[in-house]
Every structure is written in structure tokens, then in C-alpha cells.
Coordinates of N, CA and C in Angstrom, one line a residue:
X1 N 0.6 -0.2 0.2 CA -0.2 -0.4 0.2 C 0.8 1.1 -0.2
X2 N 0.5 2.0 -0.8 CA 1.9 3.5 -0.7 C 1.4 4.2 -0.2
X3 N 2.2 5.1 0.6 CA 2.3 5.8 2.4 C 1.9 7.9 1.6
X4 N 1.6 8.4 2.2 CA 1.8 10.0 1.9 C 1.8 10.5 3.5
X5 N 3.1 11.1 3.0 CA 2.8 11.4 5.0 C 2.8 13.1 4.4
X6 N 1.8 14.0 5.9 CA 1.4 15.0 5.6 C 2.8 15.2 6.7
X7 N 3.0 16.6 6.1 CA 4.5 17.9 6.7 C 4.4 19.1 6.9
X8 N 4.3 20.1 7.8 CA 4.7 21.0 7.6 C 5.0 22.0 9.2
X9 N 4.8 23.1 9.2 CA 5.5 24.0 10.2 C 3.7 23.6 11.4
X10 N 3.8 24.2 12.5 CA 2.6 24.0 13.3 C 2.1 25.5 12.8
X11 N 0.4 25.5 13.0 CA -0.7 25.9 12.6 C -0.2 26.9 11.8
X12 N -0.3 25.1 10.7 CA -0.4 26.2 8.9 C -1.9 24.7 8.6
X13 N -2.4 24.8 9.7 CA -3.3 23.6 10.0 C -3.3 22.0 9.0
X14 N -2.3 21.7 9.0 CA -2.0 20.6 8.7 C -3.0 19.5 9.2
X15 N -3.5 19.6 11.0 CA -4.1 18.7 11.3 C -6.2 18.9 11.2
X16 N -6.5 20.2 10.6 CA -7.5 20.3 9.1 C -6.9 19.7 8.0
X17 N -6.9 19.5 6.9 CA -6.3 18.9 6.4 C -6.8 17.0 6.2
X18 N -5.8 16.8 7.0 CA -5.9 15.4 7.3 C -7.0 15.0 7.8
X19 N -8.0 16.1 8.1 CA -9.6 15.1 8.6 C -10.0 15.4 8.1
X20 N -10.2 16.3 7.1 CA -10.7 16.8 5.3 C -10.8 16.4 4.4
X21 N -9.9 15.5 4.1 CA -9.2 13.9 3.5 C -8.8 12.6 4.2
X22 N -9.3 11.9 5.8 CA -9.5 10.9 5.2 C -10.7 10.9 6.4
X23 N -11.7 12.1 6.9 CA -12.9 12.2 7.0 C -12.5 10.9 9.3
X24 N -13.6 10.4 9.4 CA -13.1 9.7 10.5 C -12.7 8.5 10.5
X25 N -12.0 8.2 9.5 CA -11.1 7.1 9.9 C -10.2 7.0 10.2
X26 N -9.5 7.7 10.7 CA -8.0 8.5 11.4 C -7.7 6.9 12.5
X27 N -7.1 6.5 12.9 CA -6.4 5.1 13.9 C -5.4 5.7 14.2
X28 N -4.6 5.7 16.3 CA -3.4 5.4 16.2 C -3.1 4.2 15.7
X29 N -1.6 4.8 15.8 CA -0.8 3.7 15.8 C 0.6 3.7 15.4
X30 N 1.6 3.2 15.5 CA 2.7 3.0 16.4 C 3.7 2.5 14.8
X31 N 4.7 3.5 14.9 CA 6.1 2.6 13.8 C 7.1 2.4 14.1
X32 N 7.8 1.8 12.5 CA 9.3 1.7 13.8 C 9.9 2.8 13.3
X33 N 10.8 2.4 13.8 CA 11.8 3.0 15.1 C 12.1 5.4 15.5
X34 N 10.6 4.5 16.2 CA 10.9 5.8 16.4 C 9.4 5.4 18.5
X35 N 9.2 6.0 18.5 CA 8.3 5.7 20.3 C 7.3 6.3 20.7
X36 N 6.2 6.8 19.6 CA 5.8 8.2 20.3 C 4.5 8.0 19.3
X37 N 3.4 7.3 19.0 CA 1.3 7.5 18.1 C 1.8 8.3 16.9
X38 N 1.2 7.9 16.1 CA 1.2 8.7 14.8 C -0.1 9.1 14.9
X39 N -1.4 9.8 14.1 CA -2.6 9.9 13.3 C -1.9 9.2 12.0
X40 N -2.8 8.4 11.6 CA -2.6 7.4 10.4 C -4.0 7.2 10.1
X41 N -4.3 7.1 7.8 CA -5.7 6.5 7.7 C -5.3 5.9 6.7
X42 N -6.5 4.7 6.5 CA -6.3 4.0 5.2 C -7.6 4.8 4.4
X43 N -7.3 5.7 3.6 CA -8.1 6.1 2.4 C -8.2 6.0 0.9
X44 N -9.4 5.7 0.0 CA -10.0 5.8 -1.6 C -9.2 6.6 -1.9
X45 N -8.1 6.2 -2.6 CA -7.9 8.0 -3.5 C -7.8 7.1 -5.3
X46 N -8.4 7.3 -5.4 CA -8.8 6.8 -6.6 C -9.5 5.6 -6.8
X47 N -8.7 4.5 -7.1 CA -9.1 2.9 -7.5 C -8.1 2.6 -6.3
X48 N -7.3 3.1 -5.8 CA -5.8 2.5 -4.5 C -6.2 2.6 -3.1
X49 N -6.8 1.8 -2.3 CA -6.0 2.6 -0.8 C -4.7 3.1 -0.7
X50 N -4.8 4.5 0.0 CA -4.4 4.6 0.8 C -3.4 4.6 1.9
X51 N -2.9 5.1 2.5 CA -2.2 5.4 3.7 C -1.6 6.4 3.6
X52 N -2.4 7.5 4.9 CA -2.0 8.9 5.1 C -1.3 9.4 6.4
X53 N -0.5 10.3 6.7 CA -0.1 10.0 8.0 C 0.3 11.4 8.3
X54 N -0.7 11.8 9.1 CA -0.1 13.5 10.0 C 1.0 13.3 11.2
X55 N 2.5 14.0 10.6 CA 3.7 14.4 11.2 C 2.8 15.3 12.2
X56 N 3.4 15.2 13.3 CA 4.2 16.2 14.0 C 4.7 18.0 13.3
X57 N 4.2 18.7 13.8 CA 4.6 20.5 13.3 C 5.8 20.4 13.2
X58 N 5.9 20.8 13.0 CA 8.5 21.0 12.2 C 8.2 22.6 12.4
X59 N 9.3 23.4 12.8 CA 10.5 24.1 11.6 C 11.7 23.6 11.0
X60 N 12.5 22.4 11.5 CA 13.4 22.2 11.1 C 14.0 20.5 10.6
X61 N 14.3 20.2 9.3 CA 14.5 18.9 10.1 C 15.6 18.3 10.4
X62 N 16.8 19.4 10.4 CA 18.0 19.6 11.0 C 17.8 19.8 13.0
X63 N 16.4 19.9 13.5 CA 16.3 20.4 15.2 C 16.7 20.1 15.9
X64 N 16.2 20.3 17.4 CA 16.7 19.3 18.1 C 16.0 19.0 19.2
X65 N 14.4 19.0 18.5 CA 13.4 19.4 19.0 C 12.3 18.0 19.1
X66 N 12.6 17.9 19.9 CA 11.1 16.4 20.2 C 11.3 16.0 18.8
X67 N 10.0 16.9 18.3 CA 9.3 16.8 17.3 C 9.5 16.7 15.5
X68 N 10.8 17.3 15.6 CA 11.8 16.9 14.7 C 12.7 15.5 14.1
X69 N 13.0 16.1 15.8 CA 14.0 13.8 15.1 C 13.0 13.0 15.4
X70 N 11.6 12.9 15.7 CA 10.4 12.0 15.6 C 10.1 12.3 13.7
X71 N 10.3 13.3 13.7 CA 9.7 13.2 11.5 C 11.2 12.6 11.2
X72 N 12.0 12.1 11.6 CA 13.3 12.6 10.9 C 13.4 10.9 10.8
X73 N 13.0 10.2 12.7 CA 13.7 9.1 12.6 C 12.3 8.5 11.2
X74 N 11.0 8.6 11.6 CA 10.3 8.6 10.2 C 10.3 8.2 9.4
X75 N 10.3 9.8 9.1 CA 11.2 9.3 7.3 C 12.8 8.3 7.3
X76 N 13.7 8.1 7.7 CA 14.4 7.1 7.5 C 13.6 5.3 8.3
X77 N 13.1 4.6 9.0 CA 12.5 4.1 8.9 C 11.4 3.4 8.7
X78 N 10.6 4.0 7.9 CA 9.5 4.3 7.0 C 9.4 4.7 5.5
X79 N 9.4 3.4 4.8 CA 9.5 4.7 3.0 C 8.1 5.3 3.9
X80 N 8.3 5.9 1.6 CA 7.5 6.9 2.0 C 6.8 7.4 0.5
X81 N 6.0 7.6 -0.1 CA 5.9 7.4 -1.8 C 6.0 8.8 -2.2
X82 N 5.1 9.4 -1.0 CA 5.1 11.1 -1.4 C 4.6 11.9 -0.1
X83 N 5.4 13.0 -0.2 CA 5.9 14.0 0.0 C 4.4 14.8 0.3
X84 N 3.5 15.1 1.3 CA 2.5 16.3 0.8 C 3.0 17.9 2.4
X85 N 3.1 18.5 2.1 CA 3.9 19.7 2.2 C 2.4 20.9 2.6
X86 N 2.1 21.7 3.8 CA 1.5 21.6 3.9 C 2.1 23.2 4.3
X87 N 1.1 24.6 3.6 CA 1.7 26.0 3.9 C 1.2 26.6 4.2
X88 N 1.7 27.5 5.2 CA 0.5 28.3 5.3 C 0.8 29.5 4.7
X89 N -0.4 29.9 4.0 CA 0.1 31.1 2.5 C 0.4 32.4 3.6
X90 N -0.4 33.2 4.5 CA -0.5 34.1 5.3 C 1.2 34.6 5.9
X91 N 2.0 33.8 5.8 CA 3.1 33.2 6.2 C 4.7 32.6 5.3
X92 N 4.1 33.1 4.2 CA 5.2 32.5 2.7 C 6.9 32.0 3.1
X93 N 7.0 33.3 4.3 CA 8.1 34.1 3.7 C 8.9 33.3 5.3
X94 N 8.0 32.2 5.7 CA 8.5 31.3 7.4 C 8.6 29.8 6.7
X95 N 8.1 29.8 6.3 CA 7.4 28.6 4.9 C 8.5 27.7 4.0
X96 N 9.2 28.6 3.3 CA 9.7 28.0 2.2 C 11.0 27.2 2.8
X97 N 11.7 28.0 3.1 CA 13.0 27.4 3.7 C 12.7 26.3 3.7
X98 N 11.7 25.6 4.7 CA 11.4 24.1 4.9 C 10.8 23.3 4.3
X99 N 10.1 24.0 3.3 CA 10.0 23.5 2.2 C 10.1 23.0 1.0
X100 N 11.6 23.7 1.2 CA 13.3 23.3 -0.1 C 13.9 22.9 0.6
X101 N 13.9 23.2 2.6 CA 14.2 21.2 2.8 C 13.4 19.9 2.4
X102 N 12.6 20.0 2.4 CA 12.3 19.1 2.2 C 12.3 18.4 1.2
X103 N 12.6 18.9 -0.4 CA 12.6 18.7 -1.5 C 13.8 18.7 -1.4
X104 N 14.9 19.0 -1.2 CA 15.8 18.2 -1.8 C 16.0 16.9 -0.6
X105 N 15.0 16.2 0.3 CA 15.7 14.9 -0.1 C 15.4 13.8 -0.8
X106 N 14.8 14.5 -2.5 CA 14.3 13.7 -3.3 C 13.6 12.7 -3.6
X107 N 12.7 13.1 -2.5 CA 11.4 12.4 -2.7 C 10.4 13.4 -3.9
X108 N 9.0 12.3 -3.9 CA 8.2 12.6 -4.6 C 7.0 13.5 -4.3
X109 N 6.9 14.7 -3.8 CA 5.6 15.9 -3.2 C 4.8 16.9 -4.5
X110 N 3.7 16.7 -3.3 CA 3.1 18.2 -3.8 C 3.1 18.8 -2.8
X111 N 2.9 20.7 -3.0 CA 2.4 21.7 -1.7 C 1.5 21.6 -1.6
X112 N 0.8 21.8 -0.6 CA -0.6 22.7 -0.4 C -0.3 24.8 0.1
X113 N -0.9 25.1 -0.2 CA -0.5 26.0 0.1 C -2.5 26.6 0.7
X114 N -2.0 26.9 1.8 CA -3.7 27.1 2.9 C -3.4 28.0 3.8
X115 N -4.9 28.3 3.6 CA -5.7 30.2 3.7 C -4.8 30.1 3.3
X116 N -6.0 30.6 1.7 CA -5.2 31.3 0.4 C -6.5 32.5 0.4
X117 N -7.2 32.0 1.3 CA -8.4 33.1 2.0 C -7.9 34.2 3.0
X118 N -7.5 34.1 3.8 CA -6.8 35.1 4.5 C -5.6 35.6 4.0
X119 N -4.5 35.1 2.7 CA -3.6 35.4 2.2 C -4.1 37.2 1.3
X120 N -5.2 36.4 0.9 CA -5.5 36.8 -0.2 C -6.7 38.4 1.2
X121 N -7.2 38.2 2.0 CA -7.2 39.3 2.5 C -6.1 40.5 3.2
X122 N -5.3 39.4 3.3 CA -3.8 40.6 3.7 C -3.5 41.1 2.3
X123 N -3.6 40.8 0.7 CA -3.0 41.1 -1.1 C -2.4 40.9 -1.2
X124 N -2.0 39.8 0.2 CA -0.1 38.5 -0.6 C -1.0 37.8 -1.7
X125 N -0.4 38.4 -2.9 CA -0.5 37.1 -4.7 C 0.7 36.7 -5.2
X126 N -0.3 34.6 -5.7 CA 1.5 34.2 -5.9 C 1.2 33.7 -7.2
X127 N 2.0 33.8 -8.5 CA 2.2 33.4 -9.3 C 2.0 31.6 -9.0
X128 N 2.1 31.0 -9.5 CA 1.4 29.7 -9.4 C 2.8 28.9 -10.3
X129 N 2.8 29.8 -11.2 CA 3.6 28.1 -12.2 C 4.9 29.3 -11.6
X130 N 5.5 29.6 -11.4 CA 7.1 30.5 -10.8 C 6.9 29.5 -9.3
X131 N 5.7 29.8 -8.8 CA 6.4 28.7 -7.5 C 6.1 27.8 -7.8
X132 N 5.4 26.8 -8.1 CA 5.5 25.3 -8.9 C 7.4 24.7 -9.3
X133 N 7.5 26.1 -10.7 CA 8.6 25.0 -10.9 C 10.0 25.9 -9.6
X134 N 9.5 26.6 -8.8 CA 10.8 27.0 -7.8 C 10.9 25.5 -6.9
X135 N 9.5 25.2 -6.2 CA 10.2 24.0 -5.8 C 9.7 22.4 -5.9
X136 N 9.4 22.7 -8.1 CA 10.0 20.9 -8.7 C 9.1 20.3 -8.4
X137 N 7.0 21.3 -7.4 CA 6.8 20.1 -7.4 C 5.7 20.5 -7.9
X138 N 4.0 20.2 -7.4 CA 3.5 21.0 -8.2 C 2.9 21.7 -6.9
X139 N 2.4 22.8 -7.1 CA 1.4 23.9 -5.8 C -0.5 23.5 -6.2
X140 N -0.8 23.2 -4.6 CA -2.0 23.7 -5.0 C -3.2 24.0 -3.7
X141 N -3.7 25.3 -4.2 CA -4.2 27.1 -4.0 C -6.4 26.4 -2.4
X142 N -5.3 26.3 -1.1 CA -6.8 25.8 0.0 C -6.8 27.1 0.7
X143 N -8.7 26.9 0.7 CA -8.5 26.7 2.1 C -9.1 25.4 2.9
X144 N -8.4 25.2 3.5 CA -8.7 23.9 4.1 C -10.4 24.0 5.4
X145 N -10.1 24.8 5.7 CA -11.4 25.5 6.9 C -12.7 25.5 5.9
X146 N -12.0 25.5 5.1 CA -13.8 26.0 4.3 C -13.9 25.2 3.3
X147 N -13.3 24.2 2.8 CA -12.9 23.6 1.6 C -12.8 24.2 -0.1
X148 N -12.1 25.1 0.1 CA -11.9 25.9 -0.7 C -10.5 24.8 -1.5
X149 N -10.7 24.8 -2.9 CA -9.8 23.6 -3.6 C -9.3 21.9 -3.0
X150 N -9.6 22.0 -2.1 CA -9.1 20.4 -1.6 C -9.7 19.6 -3.2
X151 N -11.0 19.8 -3.9 CA -11.9 18.5 -4.5 C -10.2 18.6 -5.5
X152 N -8.9 19.9 -6.3 CA -8.4 19.6 -6.4 C -7.4 19.0 -6.3
X153 N -7.0 19.6 -5.6 CA -5.7 19.3 -4.4 C -5.1 17.5 -4.2
X154 N -7.0 16.8 -3.6 CA -7.0 15.3 -3.6 C -6.6 15.2 -5.3
X155 N -7.4 15.9 -5.9 CA -6.4 15.0 -7.6 C -5.5 15.2 -8.0
X156 N -4.6 16.2 -6.9 CA -3.4 16.1 -7.7 C -1.8 15.0 -6.9
X157 N -3.2 15.0 -5.4 CA -2.0 14.2 -5.5 C -2.2 12.6 -5.7
X158 N -3.8 12.3 -6.1 CA -3.3 11.6 -7.0 C -3.0 11.0 -8.0
X159 N -2.8 12.3 -8.7 CA -2.8 12.0 -10.1 C -1.2 11.6 -9.8
X160 N -0.2 12.7 -9.6 CA 1.0 12.4 -8.4 C 1.6 10.8 -8.3
X161 N 0.3 10.5 -7.4 CA 0.9 9.2 -7.1 C 0.8 8.2 -7.9
X162 N 0.3 8.7 -8.3 CA 0.1 7.1 -9.8 C 1.5 7.1 -10.5
X163 N 1.7 8.6 -10.2 CA 3.6 8.2 -11.6 C 4.5 6.9 -11.6
X164 N 4.7 6.7 -12.2 CA 5.9 5.3 -12.3 C 6.7 6.5 -11.1
X165 N 7.4 6.5 -9.8 CA 9.0 7.0 -9.3 C 8.3 5.1 -7.7
X166 N 9.1 5.3 -7.3 CA 9.7 4.3 -6.3 C 9.8 4.3 -5.7
X167 N 9.0 3.6 -4.4 CA 8.8 4.6 -2.1 C 10.7 4.6 -2.7
X168 N 10.6 5.8 -1.2 CA 11.9 6.2 -1.3 C 12.1 6.9 0.4
X169 N 13.1 6.9 1.2 CA 13.4 6.8 2.3 C 15.2 7.8 2.1
X170 N 14.7 8.8 2.8 CA 16.7 9.4 3.0 C 17.2 8.3 3.5
X171 N 18.8 8.5 2.8 CA 19.7 6.9 2.8 C 20.4 7.5 4.1
X172 N 20.4 8.7 5.0 CA 21.3 9.2 6.9 C 20.7 10.2 6.6
X173 N 20.9 10.3 8.0 CA 20.8 11.8 8.5 C 21.4 13.2 8.0
X174 N 22.6 13.1 7.2 CA 23.1 13.9 5.6 C 21.9 14.2 5.0
X175 N 21.4 13.6 4.8 CA 20.1 14.1 3.5 C 19.4 15.4 4.6
X176 N 18.9 15.7 6.0 CA 18.6 16.7 6.4 C 18.8 17.9 6.2
X177 N 19.7 18.2 5.5 CA 20.4 19.3 5.2 C 20.1 20.2 5.9
X178 N 21.1 21.9 6.8 CA 20.3 22.8 6.8 C 21.1 24.0 6.8
X179 N 21.1 24.2 6.2 CA 22.0 25.8 5.6 C 21.9 27.2 5.9
X180 N 22.8 28.0 5.0 CA 21.8 29.3 4.6 C 21.8 29.4 3.2
X181 N 22.0 28.2 2.7 CA 21.5 29.1 0.5 C 20.1 28.8 1.2
X182 N 19.0 27.7 1.8 CA 18.5 27.8 2.3 C 17.2 28.8 2.3
X183 N 17.9 29.4 2.8 CA 18.1 30.8 3.4 C 17.6 31.8 1.9
X184 N 18.4 31.8 1.6 CA 18.3 33.0 0.6 C 17.7 32.2 -0.8
X185 N 18.0 30.6 -1.2 CA 17.1 30.7 -2.0 C 15.3 30.3 -2.0
X186 N 14.8 30.6 -0.8 CA 13.7 31.1 -0.3 C 13.2 32.7 -0.7
X187 N 13.7 32.8 -0.5 CA 14.1 35.2 -1.1 C 14.4 34.7 -2.6
X188 N 14.7 34.6 -2.9 CA 15.6 35.1 -4.5 C 13.0 34.7 -4.3
X189 N 12.4 33.0 -4.7 CA 11.1 32.0 -5.1 C 10.8 33.2 -4.0
X190 N 10.3 33.6 -3.3 CA 9.2 34.1 -3.0 C 9.5 35.9 -4.0
X191 N 10.4 36.1 -4.2 CA 10.7 38.0 -4.7 C 10.5 37.2 -7.0
X192 N 10.0 36.4 -7.3 CA 9.7 35.4 -8.5 C 8.1 35.2 -8.6
X193 N 8.2 34.8 -7.0 CA 6.8 33.9 -6.9 C 6.1 34.9 -6.1
X194 N 5.9 35.6 -5.7 CA 4.7 35.6 -4.2 C 5.0 37.8 -4.8
X195 N 3.9 37.6 -4.4 CA 3.8 39.9 -4.4 C 2.7 40.0 -3.4
X196 N 3.9 40.7 -2.3 CA 3.7 41.0 -0.7 C 3.1 43.0 -0.9
X197 N 2.8 43.2 -0.8 CA 1.8 44.5 -0.9 C 2.6 45.8 0.5
X198 N 2.9 46.9 -0.1 CA 4.0 47.7 0.6 C 3.2 47.2 2.0
X199 N 1.8 47.6 2.4 CA 2.4 48.3 4.2 C 1.0 47.3 4.7
X200 N 1.7 45.4 4.6 CA 0.6 44.3 5.3 C -0.3 44.5 5.9
X201 N -1.6 44.4 5.6 CA -2.2 44.9 6.8 C -2.7 44.5 7.5
X202 N -3.3 44.3 8.3 CA -3.4 44.1 10.3 C -5.1 43.4 10.2
X203 N -5.2 42.3 10.2 CA -6.5 42.0 10.9 C -7.0 42.0 11.9
X204 N -7.8 41.7 12.9 CA -8.7 42.7 13.9 C -7.9 42.0 15.0
X205 N -7.3 40.6 15.2 CA -5.8 40.8 15.7 C -5.0 41.5 16.2
X206 N -4.5 41.0 15.0 CA -3.2 42.1 15.1 C -3.0 43.5 15.6
X207 N -4.8 44.0 14.8 CA -5.2 45.6 15.4 C -4.8 46.6 16.6
X208 N -5.3 44.7 17.6 CA -6.2 44.9 19.0 C -4.4 44.4 19.2
X209 N -3.6 44.3 18.9 CA -3.2 43.5 19.8 C -1.5 45.0 20.3
X210 N -1.2 45.4 18.8 CA -0.4 46.7 18.5 C -1.3 47.4 20.4
X211 N -1.9 48.1 20.6 CA -2.4 48.0 21.5 C -3.1 47.9 22.7
X212 N -3.2 46.8 22.7 CA -3.1 45.3 24.1 C -1.7 45.5 25.0
X213 N -1.0 45.1 23.5 CA 0.9 45.2 24.2 C 1.7 46.3 23.3
X214 N 1.1 46.8 23.6 CA 2.1 48.8 23.9 C 2.3 48.9 25.0
X215 N 4.0 48.6 25.0 CA 4.7 48.5 26.1 C 4.3 49.8 27.7
X216 N 3.5 51.5 26.4 CA 3.1 52.1 27.6 C 1.7 52.3 27.2
X217 N 0.8 52.0 26.8 CA -0.4 51.5 26.7 C -0.7 50.5 26.9
X218 N 0.1 49.2 27.5 CA -0.7 48.2 27.7 C -0.3 47.8 29.1
X219 N 0.1 47.6 29.4 CA -0.7 48.0 31.3 C -1.6 48.9 31.3
X220 N -1.2 50.3 30.9 CA -3.3 51.3 31.4 C -4.6 49.8 31.1
X221 N -4.4 49.5 29.5 CA -4.9 49.1 29.3 C -6.1 48.0 30.0
X222 N -4.4 47.3 30.4 CA -4.7 45.9 31.3 C -5.6 46.6 32.4
X223 N -5.7 47.6 33.2 CA -5.8 48.1 34.1 C -7.8 48.0 34.2
X224 N -8.0 49.4 33.1 CA -8.5 49.4 32.1 C -9.9 48.8 32.2
X225 N -9.4 47.0 31.9 CA -10.2 46.4 31.5 C -10.6 45.4 32.5
X226 N -10.3 45.4 33.4 CA -10.3 45.2 35.2 C -10.7 45.2 35.4
X227 N -11.2 46.5 35.3 CA -11.7 47.8 36.1 C -13.1 47.6 35.8
X228 N -13.5 47.9 34.6 CA -14.5 47.5 33.8 C -15.7 46.2 33.8
X229 N -14.7 45.5 34.1 CA -14.7 43.7 33.7 C -15.9 43.8 35.5
X230 N -14.4 43.8 36.7 CA -15.5 44.0 37.6 C -16.9 45.2 37.8
X231 N -16.6 46.5 37.1 CA -18.2 47.3 37.0 C -19.1 46.3 36.5
X232 N -19.0 45.9 36.0 CA -20.3 45.3 35.1 C -20.8 44.0 35.2
X233 N -19.5 43.5 36.0 CA -20.3 41.6 37.1 C -21.2 42.4 38.2
X234 N -20.1 43.8 38.6 CA -21.2 43.9 40.3 C -23.3 45.1 39.1
X235 N -22.7 45.8 37.5 CA -23.4 46.9 37.9 C -25.0 46.3 37.2
X236 N -24.5 44.2 36.5 CA -25.7 43.6 36.3 C -25.5 42.3 37.8
X237 N -25.1 41.8 38.2 CA -25.5 41.1 40.1 C -26.2 42.0 40.3
X238 N -25.4 43.1 41.0 CA -26.2 43.2 41.9 C -28.4 43.0 41.4
X239 N -28.8 43.4 40.2 CA -30.3 42.9 40.6 C -30.2 41.5 39.8
X240 N -29.1 40.7 39.3 CA -29.9 39.7 38.7 C -30.0 38.6 40.8
X241 N -28.6 39.4 42.1 CA -28.9 39.1 43.2 C -30.7 39.4 43.4
X242 N -30.4 40.1 44.0 CA -32.0 40.8 44.1 C -32.8 40.7 43.4
X243 N -32.7 39.4 42.7 CA -34.2 39.5 41.6 C -34.3 37.6 42.4
X244 N -33.0 37.2 42.2 CA -33.1 35.8 43.4 C -33.5 36.0 44.0
X245 N -32.9 36.2 44.5 CA -33.5 36.7 46.6 C -35.2 36.9 46.8
X246 N -35.1 37.9 45.7 CA -37.1 38.0 45.4 C -37.5 36.5 45.1
X247 N -37.4 36.2 44.2 CA -37.7 34.6 43.5 C -37.7 33.5 45.5
X248 N -36.8 33.9 45.4 CA -37.0 32.6 47.3 C -37.7 32.5 47.6
X249 N -37.7 34.5 48.7 CA -38.7 35.0 49.2 C -39.7 34.4 48.6
X250 N -40.5 34.3 47.8 CA -41.7 34.0 47.7 C -42.2 32.5 47.6
X251 N -40.7 32.0 47.1 CA -41.2 30.2 47.8 C -41.0 30.4 49.2
X252 N -40.4 30.9 49.9 CA -40.9 30.8 51.0 C -42.1 30.9 51.9
X253 N -42.1 32.0 51.3 CA -43.4 33.2 52.3 C -45.1 32.4 51.8
X254 N -44.6 31.6 50.7 CA -45.8 30.7 49.8 C -45.8 28.7 51.0
X255 N -44.5 29.1 51.0 CA -45.1 27.1 51.9 C -45.4 27.5 53.4
X256 N -45.1 28.9 53.7 CA -45.0 28.6 54.9 C -47.3 29.0 54.7
X257 N -47.4 29.4 54.2 CA -49.1 29.5 54.4 C -49.7 28.1 54.2
X258 N -49.4 27.5 53.7 CA -49.7 25.7 53.2 C -49.2 25.3 54.7
X259 N -48.4 25.4 55.3 CA -48.0 24.9 56.7 C -49.4 25.1 57.9

């Protein structure tokens, strides 16, 4: 049975994509070379049963964090037919170095550009052809949260997996390269394939953070919020407390009348 490994940084929507791809058929399983359990599922992709494995989020294949070591050991000890690289479109400048690092493993891959709806709202635009050429693999643009682009992404996975190519694993730890050249390559690829707005628009949460986390205004705003919270509790709580007390008194008097 062919195997697809889902990889990506934390907060890319990788688990959301996994859930949408596999439905409710996921299970926890043990794998050679690692001591932690991973989520996997068997799905019908076209006419072929395929195993999909959701690997932990990581920032660098060469890192020493536990999740990064788990991913390395999994790839070394378990043959993979296709890497499905999940990227956060709103943070493409931070995501591409890992994608390029994964591509250097020499395994077949499909890049899934997630959260494209949020990227569009921020004014970020992509040249799909240039990005695919730079990564040397198909690139799909989706919103896993809303399902936009998901059918096309699923079909791309099926098509790439159907092509003749041997199942492979990295041969050694040295295959997990990490160097400054990756960052430079990512910057050049962004310049060719991504159009960023001159001033990145802030979402509502970012606008609130600008004030709430301000080094001067943050503390007064914090105490003001606490004051308003307590005032709201007393302002709303006192009438409610009086109303409950009145109801209890009515029930008590009603009970005494019937004695």
C-alpha cells in the first residue's frame, strides 16, 4: 500500500487538511524507529487504497526538538511514496525554507498552500507557475477550513501518486540538510513568485494587539479592562442577585402559607 506523509510547520492547518482528507477513519498507530504514536488513516484515492500519516509539526528537519527528531526517524525508517507539504500562505516567507529542505530529500512531493483566503485578504498574491517551478513540484491553493480548492488538491495527490516512481527514504541523517543557502534560495523564490503588499494589512486581532501589547499603553489598558469587568459584574450582578432573593422569598412565604 502506498503511503503519503503530511508535513508542515505548526499552525499551518495540517491537521484540518488531514481530517478533511481522511474523514473519520483515522487511528493511532506505532511505527518502526519511533516511540510515539502517530495519527494515520487508510483512504481510497481514485481506485487505490492509500495510507496517510499526519506527522508532527516542525520548523527544521535539522532541529533537535522532540517533534523534529520524530519526523527524522520516521522518514529514515518508513518508506514514503509522497510528501504532502502543508504551507501557511499568510507566512510564506517563513514557510519556504522548510519546503525547500523537504524537497532536497529527493522524494515525490505536492505542496499545499493553505489559508489562501486569509492571504488574499492581506493582499498577498502568488504566481502559481513560478512557485511550482521553484519547488519542482505541483502546488495547490486551498482553504482547508472552508474546503475551497480541496477537490483539486485531492486529485493532484492521486495523479502524482499514480506516476511511476520508486518508494524511497532518506539514506542517512546527512540528507537532512540545513544551511543558509536555503534561506537565500527561499528569498529569491519569493521575489519571483510572491507579490506582497507594500504595507501588510492588519487583521482585527493584530490591531487589538498593537494597543494591548504596547509597552506604554498596555498596562493602563489592562487595568482599565479589569475595572470595566468588575463594574460589569457588579452592575449586572446586583439586580440579578436581588431578583433571585425576591423569588426565594416568595417561595418561602408560599410554603409558610400552606403549613
